[in-house]
mmCIF file of C-alpha atoms in Angstrom:
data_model
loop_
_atom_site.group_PDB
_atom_site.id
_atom_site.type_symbol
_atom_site.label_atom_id
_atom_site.label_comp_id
_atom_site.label_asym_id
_atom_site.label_seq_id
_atom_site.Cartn_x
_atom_site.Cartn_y
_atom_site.Cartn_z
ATOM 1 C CA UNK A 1 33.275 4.556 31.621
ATOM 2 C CA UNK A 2 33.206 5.068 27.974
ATOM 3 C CA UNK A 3 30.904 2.758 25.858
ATOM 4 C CA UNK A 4 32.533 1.303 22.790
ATOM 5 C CA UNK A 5 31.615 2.120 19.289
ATOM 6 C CA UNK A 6 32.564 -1.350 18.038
ATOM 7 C CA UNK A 7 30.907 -1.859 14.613
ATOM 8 C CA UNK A 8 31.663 -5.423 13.719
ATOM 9 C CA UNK A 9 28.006 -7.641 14.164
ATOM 10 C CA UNK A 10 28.082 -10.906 15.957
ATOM 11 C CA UNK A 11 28.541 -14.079 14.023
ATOM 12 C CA UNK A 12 25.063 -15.448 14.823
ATOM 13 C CA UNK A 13 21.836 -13.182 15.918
ATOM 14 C CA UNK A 14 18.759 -14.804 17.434
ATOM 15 C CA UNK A 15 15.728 -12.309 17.347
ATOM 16 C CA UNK A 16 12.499 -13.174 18.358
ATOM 17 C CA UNK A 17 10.192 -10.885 16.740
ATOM 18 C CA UNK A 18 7.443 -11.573 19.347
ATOM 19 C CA UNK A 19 9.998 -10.485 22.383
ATOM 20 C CA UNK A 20 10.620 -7.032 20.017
ATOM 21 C CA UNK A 21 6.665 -5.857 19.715
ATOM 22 C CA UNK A 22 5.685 -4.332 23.458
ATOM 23 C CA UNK A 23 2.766 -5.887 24.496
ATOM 24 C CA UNK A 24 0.293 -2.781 24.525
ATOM 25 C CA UNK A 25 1.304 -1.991 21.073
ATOM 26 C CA UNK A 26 -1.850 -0.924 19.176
ATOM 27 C CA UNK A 27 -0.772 -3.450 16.149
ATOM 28 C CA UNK A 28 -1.314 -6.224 18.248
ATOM 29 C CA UNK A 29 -4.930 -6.210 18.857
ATOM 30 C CA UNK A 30 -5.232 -5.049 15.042
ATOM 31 C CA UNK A 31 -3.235 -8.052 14.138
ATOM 32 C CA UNK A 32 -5.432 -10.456 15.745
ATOM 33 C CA UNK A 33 -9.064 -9.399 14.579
ATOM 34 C CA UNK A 34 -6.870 -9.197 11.049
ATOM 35 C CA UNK A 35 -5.975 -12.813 11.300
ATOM 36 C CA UNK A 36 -9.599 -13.682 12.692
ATOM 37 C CA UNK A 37 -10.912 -12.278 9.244
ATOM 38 C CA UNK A 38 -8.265 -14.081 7.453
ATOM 39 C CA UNK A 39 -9.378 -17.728 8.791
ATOM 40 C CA UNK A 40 -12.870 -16.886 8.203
ATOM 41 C CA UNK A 41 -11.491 -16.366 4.403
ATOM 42 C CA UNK A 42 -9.433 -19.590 4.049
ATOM 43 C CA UNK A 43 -11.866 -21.090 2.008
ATOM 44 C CA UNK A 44 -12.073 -18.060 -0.539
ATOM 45 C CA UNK A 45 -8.029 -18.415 -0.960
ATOM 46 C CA UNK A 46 -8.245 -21.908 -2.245
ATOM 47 C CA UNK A 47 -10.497 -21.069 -4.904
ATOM 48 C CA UNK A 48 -7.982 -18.449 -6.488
ATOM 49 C CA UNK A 49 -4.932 -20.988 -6.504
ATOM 50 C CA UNK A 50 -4.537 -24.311 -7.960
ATOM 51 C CA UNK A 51 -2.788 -27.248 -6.431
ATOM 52 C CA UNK A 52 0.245 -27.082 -8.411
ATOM 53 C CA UNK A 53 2.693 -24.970 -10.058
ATOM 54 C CA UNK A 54 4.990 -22.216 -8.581
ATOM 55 C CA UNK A 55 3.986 -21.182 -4.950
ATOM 56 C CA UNK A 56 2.907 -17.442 -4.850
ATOM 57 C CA UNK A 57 2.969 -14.984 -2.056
ATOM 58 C CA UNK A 58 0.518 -16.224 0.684
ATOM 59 C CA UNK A 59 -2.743 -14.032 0.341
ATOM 60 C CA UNK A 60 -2.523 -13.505 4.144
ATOM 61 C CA UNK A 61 0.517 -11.948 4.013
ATOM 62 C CA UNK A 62 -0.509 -10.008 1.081
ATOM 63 C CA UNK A 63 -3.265 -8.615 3.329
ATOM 64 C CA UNK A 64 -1.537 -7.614 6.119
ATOM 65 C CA UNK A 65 1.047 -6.091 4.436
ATOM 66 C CA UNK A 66 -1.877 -4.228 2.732
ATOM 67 C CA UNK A 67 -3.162 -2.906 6.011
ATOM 68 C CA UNK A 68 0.570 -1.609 7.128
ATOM 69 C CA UNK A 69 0.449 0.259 4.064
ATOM 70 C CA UNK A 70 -3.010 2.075 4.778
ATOM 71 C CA UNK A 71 -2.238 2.720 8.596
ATOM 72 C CA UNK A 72 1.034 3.734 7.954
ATOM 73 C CA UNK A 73 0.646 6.064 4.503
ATOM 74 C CA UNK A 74 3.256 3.917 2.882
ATOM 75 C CA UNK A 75 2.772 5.517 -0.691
ATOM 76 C CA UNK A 76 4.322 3.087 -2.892
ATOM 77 C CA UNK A 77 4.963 -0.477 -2.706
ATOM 78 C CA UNK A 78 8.578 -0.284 -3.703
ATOM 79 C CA UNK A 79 8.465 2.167 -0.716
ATOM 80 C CA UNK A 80 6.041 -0.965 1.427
ATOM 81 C CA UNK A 81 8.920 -3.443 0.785
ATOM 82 C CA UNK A 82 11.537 -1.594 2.162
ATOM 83 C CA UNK A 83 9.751 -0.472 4.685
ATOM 84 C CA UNK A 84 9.277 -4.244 5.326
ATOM 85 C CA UNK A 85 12.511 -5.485 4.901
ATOM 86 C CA UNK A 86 14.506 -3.051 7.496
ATOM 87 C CA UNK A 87 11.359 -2.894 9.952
ATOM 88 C CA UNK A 88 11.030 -5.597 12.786
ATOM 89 C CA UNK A 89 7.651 -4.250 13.181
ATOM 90 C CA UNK A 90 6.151 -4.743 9.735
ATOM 91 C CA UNK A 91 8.040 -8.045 9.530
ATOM 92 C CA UNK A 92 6.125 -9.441 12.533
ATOM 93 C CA UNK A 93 2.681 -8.358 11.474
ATOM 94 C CA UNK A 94 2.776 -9.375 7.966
ATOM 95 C CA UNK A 95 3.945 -12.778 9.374
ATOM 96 C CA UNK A 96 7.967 -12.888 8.090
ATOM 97 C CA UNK A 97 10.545 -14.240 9.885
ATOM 98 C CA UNK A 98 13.949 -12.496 10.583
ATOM 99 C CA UNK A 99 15.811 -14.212 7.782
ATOM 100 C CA UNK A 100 12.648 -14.296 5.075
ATOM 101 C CA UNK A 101 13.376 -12.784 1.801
ATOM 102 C CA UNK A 102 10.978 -9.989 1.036
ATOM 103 C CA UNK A 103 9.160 -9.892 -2.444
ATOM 104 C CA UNK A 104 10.406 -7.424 -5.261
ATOM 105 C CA UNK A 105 7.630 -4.880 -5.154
ATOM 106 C CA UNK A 106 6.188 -5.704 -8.828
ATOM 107 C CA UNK A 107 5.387 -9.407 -7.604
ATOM 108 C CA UNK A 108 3.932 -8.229 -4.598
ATOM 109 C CA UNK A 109 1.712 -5.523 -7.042
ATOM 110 C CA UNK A 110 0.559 -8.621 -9.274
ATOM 111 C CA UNK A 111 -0.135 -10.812 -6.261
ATOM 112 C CA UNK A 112 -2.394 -7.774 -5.057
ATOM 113 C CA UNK A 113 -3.956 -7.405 -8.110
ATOM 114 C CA UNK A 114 -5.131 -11.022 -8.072
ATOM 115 C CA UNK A 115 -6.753 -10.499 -5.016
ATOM 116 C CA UNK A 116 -8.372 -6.698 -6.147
ATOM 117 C CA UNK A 117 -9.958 -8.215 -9.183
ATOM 118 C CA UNK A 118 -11.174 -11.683 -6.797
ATOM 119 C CA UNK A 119 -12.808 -9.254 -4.521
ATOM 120 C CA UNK A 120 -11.139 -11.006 -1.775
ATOM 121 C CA UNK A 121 -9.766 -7.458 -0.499
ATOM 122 C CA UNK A 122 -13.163 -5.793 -0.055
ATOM 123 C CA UNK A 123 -14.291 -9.564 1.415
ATOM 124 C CA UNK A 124 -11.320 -9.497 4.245
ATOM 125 C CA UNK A 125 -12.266 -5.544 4.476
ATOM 126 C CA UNK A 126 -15.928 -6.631 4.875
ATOM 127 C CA UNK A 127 -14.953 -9.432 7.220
ATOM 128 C CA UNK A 128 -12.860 -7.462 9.653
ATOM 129 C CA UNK A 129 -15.402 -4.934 9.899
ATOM 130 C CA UNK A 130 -17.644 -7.833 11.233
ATOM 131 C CA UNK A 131 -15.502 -8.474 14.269
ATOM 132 C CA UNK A 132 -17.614 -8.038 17.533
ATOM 133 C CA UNK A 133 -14.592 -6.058 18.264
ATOM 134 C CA UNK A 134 -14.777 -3.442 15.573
ATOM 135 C CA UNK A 135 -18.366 -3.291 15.512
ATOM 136 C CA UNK A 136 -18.447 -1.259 18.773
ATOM 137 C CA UNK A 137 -16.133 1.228 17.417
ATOM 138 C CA UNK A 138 -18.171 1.656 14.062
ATOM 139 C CA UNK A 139 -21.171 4.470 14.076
ATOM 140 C CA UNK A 140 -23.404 5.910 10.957
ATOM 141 C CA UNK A 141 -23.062 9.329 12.779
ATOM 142 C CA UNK A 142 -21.931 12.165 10.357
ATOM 143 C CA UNK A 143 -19.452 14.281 10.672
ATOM 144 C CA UNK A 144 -17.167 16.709 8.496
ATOM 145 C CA UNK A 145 -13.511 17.062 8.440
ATOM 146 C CA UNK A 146 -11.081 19.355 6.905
ATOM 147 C CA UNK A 147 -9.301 18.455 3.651
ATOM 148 C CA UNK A 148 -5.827 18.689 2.680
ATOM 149 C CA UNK A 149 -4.362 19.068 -0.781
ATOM 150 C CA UNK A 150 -1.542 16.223 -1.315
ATOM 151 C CA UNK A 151 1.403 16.576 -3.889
ATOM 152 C CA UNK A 152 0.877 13.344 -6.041
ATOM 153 C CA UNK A 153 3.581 11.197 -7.430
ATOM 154 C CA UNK A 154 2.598 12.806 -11.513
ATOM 155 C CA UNK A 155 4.548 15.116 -12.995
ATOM 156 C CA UNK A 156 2.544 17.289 -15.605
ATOM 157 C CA UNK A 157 3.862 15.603 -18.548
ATOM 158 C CA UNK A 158 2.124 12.572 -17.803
ATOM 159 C CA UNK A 159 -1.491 14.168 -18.290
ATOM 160 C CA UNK A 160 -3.116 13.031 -21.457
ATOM 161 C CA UNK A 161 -6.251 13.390 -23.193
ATOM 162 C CA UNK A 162 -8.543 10.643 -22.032
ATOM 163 C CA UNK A 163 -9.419 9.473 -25.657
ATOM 164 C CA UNK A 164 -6.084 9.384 -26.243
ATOM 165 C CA UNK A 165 -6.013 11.353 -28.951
ATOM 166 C CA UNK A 166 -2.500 12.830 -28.577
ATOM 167 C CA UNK A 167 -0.196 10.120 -27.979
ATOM 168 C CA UNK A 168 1.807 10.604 -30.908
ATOM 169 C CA UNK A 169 2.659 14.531 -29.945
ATOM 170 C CA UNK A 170 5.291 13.158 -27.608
ATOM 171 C CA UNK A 171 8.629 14.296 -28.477
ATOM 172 C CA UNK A 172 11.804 11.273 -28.234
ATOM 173 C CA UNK A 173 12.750 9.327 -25.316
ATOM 174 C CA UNK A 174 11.196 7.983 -22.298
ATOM 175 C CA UNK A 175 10.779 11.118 -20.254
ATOM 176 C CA UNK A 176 9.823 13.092 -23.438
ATOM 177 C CA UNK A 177 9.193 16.731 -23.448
ATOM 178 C CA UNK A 178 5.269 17.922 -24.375
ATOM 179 C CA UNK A 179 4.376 21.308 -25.501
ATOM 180 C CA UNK A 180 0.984 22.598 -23.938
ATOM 181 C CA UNK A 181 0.382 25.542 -26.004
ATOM 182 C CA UNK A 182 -2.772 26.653 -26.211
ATOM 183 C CA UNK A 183 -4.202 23.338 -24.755
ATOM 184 C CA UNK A 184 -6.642 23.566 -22.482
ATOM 185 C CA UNK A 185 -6.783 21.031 -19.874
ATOM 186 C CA UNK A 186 -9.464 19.595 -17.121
ATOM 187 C CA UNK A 187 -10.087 16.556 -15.167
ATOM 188 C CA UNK A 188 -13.054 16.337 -17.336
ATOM 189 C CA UNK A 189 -10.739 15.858 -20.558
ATOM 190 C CA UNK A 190 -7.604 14.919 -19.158
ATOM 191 C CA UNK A 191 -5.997 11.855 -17.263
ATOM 192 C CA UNK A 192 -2.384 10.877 -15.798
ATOM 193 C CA UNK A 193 -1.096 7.999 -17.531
ATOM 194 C CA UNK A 194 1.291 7.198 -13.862
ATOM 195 C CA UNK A 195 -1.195 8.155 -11.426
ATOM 196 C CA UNK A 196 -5.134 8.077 -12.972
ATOM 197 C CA UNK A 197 -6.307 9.359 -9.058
ATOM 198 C CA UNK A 198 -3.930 12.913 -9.636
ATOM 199 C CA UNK A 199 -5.980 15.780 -10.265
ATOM 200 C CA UNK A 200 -5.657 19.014 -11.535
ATOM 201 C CA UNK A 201 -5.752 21.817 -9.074
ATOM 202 C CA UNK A 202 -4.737 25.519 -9.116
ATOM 203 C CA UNK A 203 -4.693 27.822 -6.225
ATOM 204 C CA UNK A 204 -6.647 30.833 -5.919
ATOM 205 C CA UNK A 205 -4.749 34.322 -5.437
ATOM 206 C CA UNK A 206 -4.062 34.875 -1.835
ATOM 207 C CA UNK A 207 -6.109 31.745 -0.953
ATOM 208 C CA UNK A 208 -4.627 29.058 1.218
ATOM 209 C CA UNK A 209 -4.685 25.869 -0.357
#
């Protein structure tokens, strides 16, 4: 018999986000030496907030929505929010309910900020790392891997001289168009003003890159 393609939703939807995550799902363990770290922290949170005034975005989530974006290669956080907000998965490890509102990607980049410039990011990296857990699966060994050369999110337009000594060359409008004749440019000299970790790179003839 035929299944039907009925698109109309139900009135009401009950989702338990812990029924939708298999149990051998690799995020689970991660999740739980994450939120280990994270109440080994709680003191180190209070001393970034104060007891009144406009609630911000929990630093816990903040955190774990940090780690989705590393394990993942989420490269934005507009990208991170949607990502978020359509993805049962991401929902349940950064700790949001079915029906929670997710944060408009600039507050969620000043929240993260906060925490960059507290150190409480390398703290919860430091403190994770700690886990008896993790510690097994950490070594000094060295070893060597092959590298990869990854489009960034710059155009060329947006490299300018580190001093800063040719802002005013730019032609009208926000997207303006810059002439560079006869300019020599270098990471050494030169900077992107939308993505300061792009770098210059030019393939050899015939050489793969």
């Amino acid at each position: 018999m035929r299944g039907s393609d009925e698109r109309s939703g139900s009135l009401f939807s009950y989702v338990d986000l812990e029924a939708r995550v298999r149990v051998d799902h690799p995020l689970r363990v991660i999740r739980d030496l994450a939120n280990s770290a994270l109440d080994d922290l709680s003191g180190e949170f209070g001393k970034l907030y104060t007891e009144f005034g406009r609630p911000s975005i929990a630093p816990e989530k903040l955190l774990r929505a940090m780690l989705l974006q590393a394990f993942y290669g989420v490269r934005s956080e507009r990208h991170l929010m949607e990502r978020i907000e359509f993805d049962l998965l991401f929902r349940w490890f950064v700790g949001l309910g079915v029906d929670d509102a997710v944060w408009d990607h600039s507050t969620f980049s000043k929240n993260r900020d906060r925490l960059l410039e507290g150190e409480i990011a390398a703290k919860f990296l430091n403190a994770l790392l700690a886990q008896p857990k993790v510690k097994r699966l950490l070594s000094s060994d060295h070893f060597s891997v092959d590298g990869t050369l990854i489009e960034a999110w710059a155009s060329i337009k947006s490299f300018r001289k580190k001093d800063g000594s040719d802002k005013d060359e730019d032609g009208p409008g926000r997207n303006a168009e810059r002439s560079f004749h006869k300019e020599r440019r270098s990471n050494e000299t030169h900077e992107s003003t939308t993505d300061p970790e792009a770098r210059l790179y030019k393939k050899g003839d015939g050489q793969p890159s």
